[in-house]
PDB file of C-alpha atoms in Angstrom:
ATOM      1  CA  GLU X   6      68.272 110.782   9.037  1.00 74.00           C
ATOM      2  CA  GLU X   7      68.814 113.076   5.827  1.00 84.00           C
ATOM      3  CA  ALA X   8      66.843 110.354   3.642  1.00 88.00           C
ATOM      4  CA  ASP X   9      64.038 110.619   5.995  1.00 89.00           C
ATOM      5  CA  VAL X  10      63.675 114.166   6.044  1.00 88.00           C
ATOM      6  CA  GLU X  11      64.200 114.891   2.318  1.00 91.00           C
ATOM      7  CA  ARG X  12      60.807 112.093   1.935  1.00 91.00           C
ATOM      8  CA  MET X  13      59.004 113.861   4.794  1.00 91.00           C
ATOM      9  CA  LEU X  14      59.660 117.345   3.107  1.00 91.00           C
ATOM     10  CA  GLY X  15      58.226 115.824  -0.035  1.00 92.00           C
ATOM     11  CA  TRP X  16      55.577 114.130   1.470  1.00 91.00           C
ATOM     12  CA  LEU X  17      54.215 117.960   3.107  1.00 90.00           C
ATOM     13  CA  ASP X  18      54.785 119.177   0.134  1.00 89.00           C
ATOM     14  CA  ASN X  19      51.602 116.950  -1.175  1.00 89.00           C
ATOM     15  CA  ALA X  20      49.970 116.039   1.463  1.00 88.00           C
ATOM     16  CA  PRO X  21      45.956 116.297   1.151  1.00 90.00           C
ATOM     17  CA  ASP X  22      43.867 118.931   2.568  1.00 85.00           C
ATOM     18  CA  THR X  23      42.356 116.980   4.729  1.00 89.00           C
ATOM     19  CA  SER X  24      45.521 115.536   6.583  1.00 88.00           C
ATOM     20  CA  ILE X  25      46.133 116.091  10.030  1.00 89.00           C
ATOM     21  CA  VAL X  26      49.641 115.492  11.236  1.00 89.00           C
ATOM     22  CA  VAL X  27      50.834 115.286  14.490  1.00 90.00           C
ATOM     23  CA  PHE X  28      54.774 115.446  15.398  1.00 88.00           C
ATOM     24  CA  TYR X  29      55.729 113.932  18.740  1.00 84.00           C
ATOM     25  CA  MET X  30      59.035 116.247  19.630  1.00 79.00           C
ATOM     26  CA  THR X  31      61.046 114.635  22.253  1.00 71.00           C
ATOM     27  CA  GLU X  32      63.232 117.625  22.287  1.00 71.00           C
ATOM     28  CA  SER X  33      62.639 121.201  21.443  1.00 71.00           C
ATOM     29  CA  LEU X  34      61.781 121.850  18.045  1.00 77.00           C
ATOM     30  CA  ASP X  35      64.859 123.837  15.679  1.00 79.00           C
ATOM     31  CA  ALA X  36      63.241 126.285  13.589  1.00 80.00           C
ATOM     32  CA  ARG X  37      66.415 126.690  11.859  1.00 82.00           C
ATOM     33  CA  LYS X  38      66.927 123.204  10.031  1.00 86.00           C
ATOM     34  CA  LYS X  39      64.866 122.104   6.961  1.00 88.00           C
ATOM     35  CA  LEU X  40      61.854 120.240   8.519  1.00 88.00           C
ATOM     36  CA  GLY X  41      61.493 122.873  11.655  1.00 88.00           C
ATOM     37  CA  LYS X  42      61.319 125.721   8.662  1.00 90.00           C
ATOM     38  CA  LYS X  43      58.946 123.746   6.885  1.00 90.00           C
ATOM     39  CA  LEU X  44      56.746 123.059   9.482  1.00 90.00           C
ATOM     40  CA  CYS X  45      56.332 126.387  11.192  1.00 90.00           C
ATOM     41  CA  LYS X  46      55.684 127.944   7.394  1.00 89.00           C
ATOM     42  CA  LEU X  47      52.735 125.066   6.945  1.00 87.00           C
ATOM     43  CA  PRO X  48      48.764 126.252   7.467  1.00 85.00           C
ATOM     44  CA  GLY X  49      47.605 125.695  10.198  1.00 87.00           C
ATOM     45  CA  PHE X  50      50.535 125.238  12.404  1.00 90.00           C
ATOM     46  CA  ILE X  51      50.246 124.956  16.400  1.00 90.00           C
ATOM     47  CA  GLN X  52      52.537 124.200  18.720  1.00 86.00           C
ATOM     48  CA  PHE X  53      52.396 123.144  21.824  1.00 84.00           C
ATOM     49  CA  ASP X  54      55.216 123.098  24.658  1.00 79.00           C
ATOM     50  CA  TYR X  55      55.826 122.101  27.708  1.00 80.00           C
ATOM     51  CA  LEU X  56      54.262 123.739  30.476  1.00 84.00           C
ATOM     52  CA  SER X  57      57.375 125.932  32.870  1.00 81.00           C
ATOM     53  CA  GLY X  58      57.378 128.440  34.976  1.00 82.00           C
ATOM     54  CA  ALA X  59      54.084 130.175  36.728  1.00 89.00           C
ATOM     55  CA  THR X  60      52.273 128.490  34.181  1.00 92.00           C
ATOM     56  CA  LEU X  61      53.441 125.132  35.279  1.00 92.00           C
ATOM     57  CA  ALA X  62      53.051 125.753  38.482  1.00 93.00           C
ATOM     58  CA  LYS X  63      49.540 126.820  38.472  1.00 96.00           C
ATOM     59  CA  TRP X  64      48.563 123.409  36.906  1.00 96.00           C
ATOM     60  CA  CYS X  65      50.559 121.680  39.805  1.00 97.00           C
ATOM     61  CA  ALA X  66      48.204 123.872  42.248  1.00 96.00           C
ATOM     62  CA  GLN X  67      45.112 122.942  40.262  1.00 97.00           C
ATOM     63  CA  GLN X  68      45.555 119.293  40.319  1.00 97.00           C
ATOM     64  CA  LEU X  69      46.300 119.230  44.006  1.00 97.00           C
ATOM     65  CA  LYS X  70      43.677 121.510  44.999  1.00 96.00           C
ATOM     66  CA  PRO X  71      40.601 118.536  44.885  1.00 96.00           C
ATOM     67  CA  LEU X  72      43.094 116.792  47.345  1.00 96.00           C
ATOM     68  CA  GLY X  73      43.873 119.585  49.859  1.00 96.00           C
ATOM     69  CA  LYS X  74      47.233 119.897  49.406  1.00 97.00           C
ATOM     70  CA  THR X  75      49.577 123.315  47.784  1.00 97.00           C
ATOM     71  CA  ILE X  76      52.947 122.702  46.393  1.00 97.00           C
ATOM     72  CA  ALA X  77      55.936 125.442  47.328  1.00 96.00           C
ATOM     73  CA  SER X  78      57.389 126.703  44.276  1.00 93.00           C
ATOM     74  CA  ASP X  79      60.846 125.646  44.811  1.00 91.00           C
ATOM     75  CA  ALA X  80      59.331 121.927  44.892  1.00 95.00           C
ATOM     76  CA  VAL X  81      57.497 122.347  41.179  1.00 94.00           C
ATOM     77  CA  THR X  82      61.040 123.454  40.300  1.00 88.00           C
ATOM     78  CA  GLU X  83      62.794 120.230  42.208  1.00 89.00           C
ATOM     79  CA  LEU X  84      59.630 118.006  40.578  1.00 93.00           C
ATOM     80  CA  THR X  85      60.522 118.991  37.160  1.00 89.00           C
ATOM     81  CA  ALA X  86      64.091 117.982  37.665  1.00 85.00           C
ATOM     82  CA  MET X  87      63.653 114.847  38.378  1.00 88.00           C
ATOM     83  CA  ALA X  88      60.700 113.776  36.901  1.00 89.00           C
ATOM     84  CA  GLY X  89      60.478 115.853  33.716  1.00 84.00           C
ATOM     85  CA  GLN X  90      57.801 118.068  32.603  1.00 83.00           C
ATOM     86  CA  ASP X  91      55.631 115.321  31.133  1.00 87.00           C
ATOM     87  CA  LEU X  92      51.969 116.201  32.846  1.00 92.00           C
ATOM     88  CA  SER X  93      50.979 112.315  32.673  1.00 93.00           C
ATOM     89  CA  ARG X  94      54.004 111.245  34.650  1.00 92.00           C
ATOM     90  CA  LEU X  95      53.909 114.858  36.881  1.00 95.00           C
ATOM     91  CA  SER X  96      49.972 113.928  37.891  1.00 96.00           C
ATOM     92  CA  GLY X  97      50.871 110.421  39.097  1.00 96.00           C
ATOM     93  CA  GLU X  98      53.793 111.849  41.548  1.00 96.00           C
ATOM     94  CA  LEU X  99      51.785 114.598  42.604  1.00 97.00           C
ATOM     95  CA  LYS X 100      48.898 111.713  43.848  1.00 96.00           C
ATOM     96  CA  LYS X 101      52.006 110.183  45.140  1.00 96.00           C
ATOM     97  CA  LEU X 102      53.256 112.775  46.741  1.00 97.00           C
ATOM     98  CA  ALA X 103      49.933 114.454  48.524  1.00 97.00           C
ATOM     99  CA  ALA X 104      49.395 110.898  50.216  1.00 96.00           C
ATOM    100  CA  TYR X 105      52.904 110.891  51.243  1.00 96.00           C
ATOM    101  CA  VAL X 106      52.542 114.111  53.179  1.00 95.00           C
ATOM    102  CA  GLU X 107      49.280 112.893  54.730  1.00 92.00           C
ATOM    103  CA  ASP X 108      48.111 115.952  57.038  1.00 93.00           C
ATOM    104  CA  GLU X 109      50.636 118.066  56.325  1.00 94.00           C
ATOM    105  CA  LYS X 110      49.079 121.010  53.846  1.00 96.00           C
ATOM    106  CA  GLN X 111      52.293 121.561  51.736  1.00 97.00           C
ATOM    107  CA  ILE X 112      54.650 119.663  49.730  1.00 97.00           C
ATOM    108  CA  ASN X 113      58.399 120.661  49.597  1.00 96.00           C
ATOM    109  CA  VAL X 114      61.841 119.803  48.445  1.00 95.00           C
ATOM    110  CA  ALA X 115      62.419 117.501  51.074  1.00 96.00           C
ATOM    111  CA  ASP X 116      58.982 115.832  50.090  1.00 97.00           C
ATOM    112  CA  VAL X 117      59.929 115.388  46.202  1.00 96.00           C
ATOM    113  CA  ARG X 118      63.334 114.611  46.873  1.00 93.00           C
ATOM    114  CA  ARG X 119      62.099 111.340  49.394  1.00 95.00           C
ATOM    115  CA  VAL X 120      59.121 109.872  47.013  1.00 95.00           C
ATOM    116  CA  VAL X 121      59.958 110.762  43.489  1.00 94.00           C
ATOM    117  CA  SER X 122      61.845 108.532  41.764  1.00 88.00           C
ATOM    118  CA  PRO X 123      64.469 110.702  39.341  1.00 88.00           C
ATOM    119  CA  SER X 124      64.764 110.460  35.635  1.00 86.00           C
ATOM    120  CA  PRO X 125      68.360 108.727  34.268  1.00 86.00           C
ATOM    121  CA  GLU X 126      68.904 112.626  33.225  1.00 84.00           C
ATOM    122  CA  TYR X 127      68.722 113.426  36.697  1.00 87.00           C
ATOM    123  CA  THR X 128      70.779 110.508  38.326  1.00 91.00           C
ATOM    124  CA  VAL X 129      72.922 111.910  35.264  1.00 90.00           C
ATOM    125  CA  PHE X 130      73.313 115.260  37.051  1.00 89.00           C
ATOM    126  CA  MET X 131      73.404 114.706  40.599  1.00 91.00           C
ATOM    127  CA  ILE X 132      76.540 112.619  39.407  1.00 95.00           C
ATOM    128  CA  MET X 133      77.996 115.254  37.531  1.00 94.00           C
ATOM    129  CA  ASP X 134      77.032 117.580  39.887  1.00 92.00           C
ATOM    130  CA  HIS X 135      78.789 115.620  42.503  1.00 94.00           C
ATOM    131  CA  LEU X 136      82.034 115.435  39.815  1.00 95.00           C
ATOM    132  CA  LEU X 137      82.171 119.107  39.708  1.00 93.00           C
ATOM    133  CA  THR X 138      82.484 119.326  43.401  1.00 93.00           C
ATOM    134  CA  GLY X 139      85.450 116.616  44.184  1.00 94.00           C
ATOM    135  CA  ARG X 140      83.085 114.226  45.186  1.00 95.00           C
ATOM    136  CA  LEU X 141      84.452 110.996  43.761  1.00 96.00           C
ATOM    137  CA  ALA X 142      83.413 108.780  46.415  1.00 96.00           C
ATOM    138  CA  GLU X 143      79.306 109.956  46.056  1.00 96.00           C
ATOM    139  CA  ALA X 144      79.953 110.132  42.393  1.00 96.00           C
ATOM    140  CA  THR X 145      80.843 106.326  41.980  1.00 96.00           C
ATOM    141  CA  ALA X 146      78.309 105.303  44.293  1.00 95.00           C
ATOM    142  CA  VAL X 147      75.664 106.589  42.516  1.00 94.00           C
ATOM    143  CA  ALA X 148      76.922 105.620  39.141  1.00 95.00           C
ATOM    144  CA  ASN X 149      77.350 102.068  40.643  1.00 94.00           C
ATOM    145  CA  THR X 150      73.385 102.074  41.638  1.00 92.00           C
ATOM    146  CA  MET X 151      72.460 102.549  38.350  1.00 92.00           C
ATOM    147  CA  LEU X 152      74.664 100.239  36.787  1.00 93.00           C
ATOM    148  CA  GLN X 153      73.485  97.552  38.730  1.00 93.00           C
ATOM    149  CA  ALA X 154      69.524  98.939  38.137  1.00 88.00           C
ATOM    150  CA  GLY X 155      70.668  97.809  34.792  1.00 90.00           C
ATOM    151  CA  SER X 156      72.370 100.907  33.061  1.00 90.00           C
ATOM    152  CA  ASN X 157      75.734  99.856  30.982  1.00 93.00           C
ATOM    153  CA  ALA X 158      78.414 101.834  31.734  1.00 95.00           C
ATOM    154  CA  MET X 159      79.234 103.302  28.127  1.00 95.00           C
ATOM    155  CA  GLY X 160      75.907 104.337  27.899  1.00 94.00           C
ATOM    156  CA  LEU X 161      76.947 106.293  31.137  1.00 95.00           C
ATOM    157  CA  ILE X 162      79.781 107.716  29.551  1.00 96.00           C
ATOM    158  CA  SER X 163      77.492 108.824  26.563  1.00 95.00           C
ATOM    159  CA  MET X 164      75.156 110.310  29.145  1.00 94.00           C
ATOM    160  CA  LEU X 165      77.909 112.093  30.976  1.00 95.00           C
ATOM    161  CA  GLU X 166      78.972 113.351  27.260  1.00 95.00           C
ATOM    162  CA  ASN X 167      75.632 114.423  26.472  1.00 91.00           C
ATOM    163  CA  GLN X 168      75.373 116.668  29.647  1.00 91.00           C
ATOM    164  CA  LEU X 169      78.902 118.577  29.350  1.00 94.00           C
ATOM    165  CA  ARG X 170      77.866 119.035  25.730  1.00 91.00           C
ATOM    166  CA  ILE X 171      75.164 121.099  26.741  1.00 88.00           C
ATOM    167  CA  ASP X 172      77.185 122.736  29.820  1.00 90.00           C
ATOM    168  CA  THR X 173      79.679 124.258  27.603  1.00 92.00           C
ATOM    169  CA  HIS X 174      77.028 125.796  25.047  1.00 88.00           C
ATOM    170  CA  LEU X 175      75.245 127.103  27.942  1.00 88.00           C
ATOM    171  CA  LYS X 176      78.161 128.349  29.389  1.00 90.00           C
ATOM    172  CA  LEU X 177      79.498 130.218  26.449  1.00 88.00           C
ATOM    173  CA  ALA X 178      75.911 131.361  25.888  1.00 84.00           C
ATOM    174  CA  LEU X 179      75.682 132.726  29.596  1.00 83.00           C
ATOM    175  CA  SER X 180      78.732 134.065  29.303  1.00 82.00           C
ATOM    176  CA  SER X 181      78.223 136.120  26.130  1.00 79.00           C
ATOM    177  CA  GLY X 182      75.603 137.688  27.796  1.00 75.00           C
ATOM    178  CA  GLY X 183      72.308 135.427  27.075  1.00 66.00           C
ATOM    179  CA  GLY X 184      69.347 134.560  28.774  1.00 62.00           C
ATOM    180  CA  GLY X 185      68.562 131.086  30.433  1.00 60.00           C
ATOM    181  CA  PRO X 186      65.707 130.756  28.582  1.00 63.00           C
ATOM    182  CA  GLU X 187      66.640 131.615  25.326  1.00 66.00           C
ATOM    183  CA  ALA X 188      69.944 129.639  25.774  1.00 65.00           C
ATOM    184  CA  SER X 189      67.657 126.540  26.228  1.00 67.00           C
ATOM    185  CA  ARG X 190      65.621 127.467  23.402  1.00 66.00           C
ATOM    186  CA  LEU X 191      68.754 127.552  21.132  1.00 63.00           C
ATOM    187  CA  LEU X 192      70.066 124.278  22.852  1.00 67.00           C
ATOM    188  CA  GLY X 193      66.649 122.404  22.202  1.00 67.00           C
ATOM    189  CA  ILE X 194      66.838 121.200  26.436  1.00 68.00           C
ATOM    190  CA  LYS X 195      63.966 122.324  28.449  1.00 68.00           C
ATOM    191  CA  GLU X 196      63.784 125.539  30.909  1.00 67.00           C
ATOM    192  CA  GLY X 197      64.348 123.213  34.193  1.00 67.00           C
ATOM    193  CA  ARG X 198      67.291 121.360  32.890  1.00 72.00           C
ATOM    194  CA  ALA X 199      68.491 125.090  31.522  1.00 75.00           C
ATOM    195  CA  TYR X 200      68.316 126.246  35.099  1.00 74.00           C
ATOM    196  CA  PHE X 201      69.835 123.734  37.068  1.00 77.00           C
ATOM    197  CA  ALA X 202      72.657 123.214  34.784  1.00 83.00           C
ATOM    198  CA  ALA X 203      73.259 127.054  35.400  1.00 83.00           C
ATOM    199  CA  LYS X 204      73.505 127.086  38.764  1.00 83.00           C
ATOM    200  CA  GLN X 205      75.858 123.123  38.671  1.00 85.00           C
ATOM    201  CA  ILE X 206      78.563 125.674  35.916  1.00 90.00           C
ATOM    202  CA  ARG X 207      78.347 128.873  37.986  1.00 87.00           C
ATOM    203  CA  SER X 208      81.907 128.593  39.181  1.00 89.00           C
ATOM    204  CA  ILE X 209      83.640 126.744  35.912  1.00 93.00           C
ATOM    205  CA  SER X 210      84.835 128.595  32.810  1.00 93.00           C
ATOM    206  CA  ALA X 211      83.536 127.287  29.629  1.00 93.00           C
ATOM    207  CA  GLU X 212      87.650 125.902  28.834  1.00 94.00           C
ATOM    208  CA  ALA X 213      86.963 123.987  32.119  1.00 94.00           C
ATOM    209  CA  LEU X 214      83.978 122.343  30.733  1.00 95.00           C
ATOM    210  CA  LYS X 215      85.107 121.606  27.335  1.00 94.00           C
ATOM    211  CA  ALA X 216      88.483 120.173  28.564  1.00 95.00           C
ATOM    212  CA  ARG X 217      85.522 117.404  30.472  1.00 96.00           C
ATOM    213  CA  TYR X 218      83.995 116.697  27.705  1.00 96.00           C
ATOM    214  CA  MET X 219      86.852 115.915  25.350  1.00 96.00           C
ATOM    215  CA  ALA X 220      87.769 113.595  27.967  1.00 96.00           C
ATOM    216  CA  CYS X 221      84.349 112.145  27.483  1.00 96.00           C
ATOM    217  CA  LEU X 222      85.248 111.652  23.777  1.00 96.00           C
ATOM    218  CA  ALA X 223      88.343 110.321  24.467  1.00 96.00           C
ATOM    219  CA  ALA X 224      86.407 107.932  26.520  1.00 96.00           C
ATOM    220  CA  ASP X 225      84.174 107.297  24.354  1.00 95.00           C
ATOM    221  CA  TYR X 226      87.082 106.355  22.236  1.00 96.00           C
ATOM    222  CA  ASP X 227      89.054 104.100  24.364  1.00 95.00           C
ATOM    223  CA  VAL X 228      86.235 101.681  24.155  1.00 96.00           C
ATOM    224  CA  LYS X 229      85.586 101.523  20.712  1.00 95.00           C
ATOM    225  CA  SER X 230      89.171 101.594  19.987  1.00 96.00           C
ATOM    226  CA  GLY X 231      89.792  98.343  22.340  1.00 95.00           C
ATOM    227  CA  LYS X 232      91.534 100.410  24.528  1.00 95.00           C
ATOM    228  CA  LEU X 233      90.089  99.865  27.566  1.00 94.00           C
ATOM    229  CA  ASN X 234      86.977  98.007  28.965  1.00 95.00           C
ATOM    230  CA  ASP X 235      83.475 100.375  28.906  1.00 95.00           C
ATOM    231  CA  ARG X 236      83.343 100.207  32.991  1.00 95.00           C
ATOM    232  CA  ALA X 237      87.707 101.081  33.215  1.00 96.00           C
ATOM    233  CA  ALA X 238      86.898 103.765  31.006  1.00 96.00           C
ATOM    234  CA  LEU X 239      84.248 105.253  32.956  1.00 96.00           C
ATOM    235  CA  ASN X 240      86.303 104.773  36.188  1.00 96.00           C
ATOM    236  CA  ALA X 241      88.987 106.967  34.448  1.00 96.00           C
ATOM    237  CA  LEU X 242      86.914 109.287  33.096  1.00 97.00           C
ATOM    238  CA  MET X 243      85.365 110.117  36.433  1.00 97.00           C
ATOM    239  CA  LEU X 244      88.411 110.293  37.898  1.00 96.00           C
ATOM    240  CA  LYS X 245      89.314 113.413  35.530  1.00 96.00           C
ATOM    241  CA  ILE X 246      86.435 115.164  35.973  1.00 96.00           C
ATOM    242  CA  VAL X 247      87.274 115.602  39.042  1.00 95.00           C
ATOM    243  CA  LYS X 248      90.666 116.458  39.033  1.00 93.00           C
ATOM    244  CA  ALA X 249      90.239 118.838  35.952  1.00 91.00           C
ATOM    245  CA  PRO X 250      91.213 122.400  36.712  1.00 86.00           C
ATOM    246  CA  ARG X 251      88.180 124.839  37.135  1.00 80.00           C
TER     247      ARG X 251
END
């Protein structure tokens, strides 16, 4: 909230010299906004980004070395897409994978897909992948699994909306000549997520993605206005995403 930002900015201007302040960011720090700009200018400012690329692959290799295992580079990419980049969680997943492969020396993509529990964001990515490739039955099956596990239909609509918002902006950035890392920074998403999203939307125009995003907004309105219940709105939305032109 804007009022909270203003209070924090006021405190930072008068913080004691002995203060050490740690901000945990769930998304990338946006240095264009007031709070982000202020933090970047503070004396002693240090930013600890999530590990990615070769640095993350090296970290995974270091974790597995005492266990006598290695991991393929594409398996690292799949692992971070499914589980995220939180090192505590990745450490646990790597130990599970090392135990799963038993006598095999290397962990591959198939091992990751069998063992790692996907995050909600990755599951929504899977639903979207099915929808954008015309596989409505598969998308519905994954959505039903999420609903049975405790998710609600309105929450899924919101997550599909967020995914398509990111997809649309990413497509526009890439179409104008921007690179994946730069686009992920501007959108405030992790590089791994941007990499998989770019592959997913390769053959779909920005206009088509925007039309699907607008369908999500319409579904949200239909639920909140009482026109449809959330489950009916979700089903109608997934059908619209499948049927929309590419």
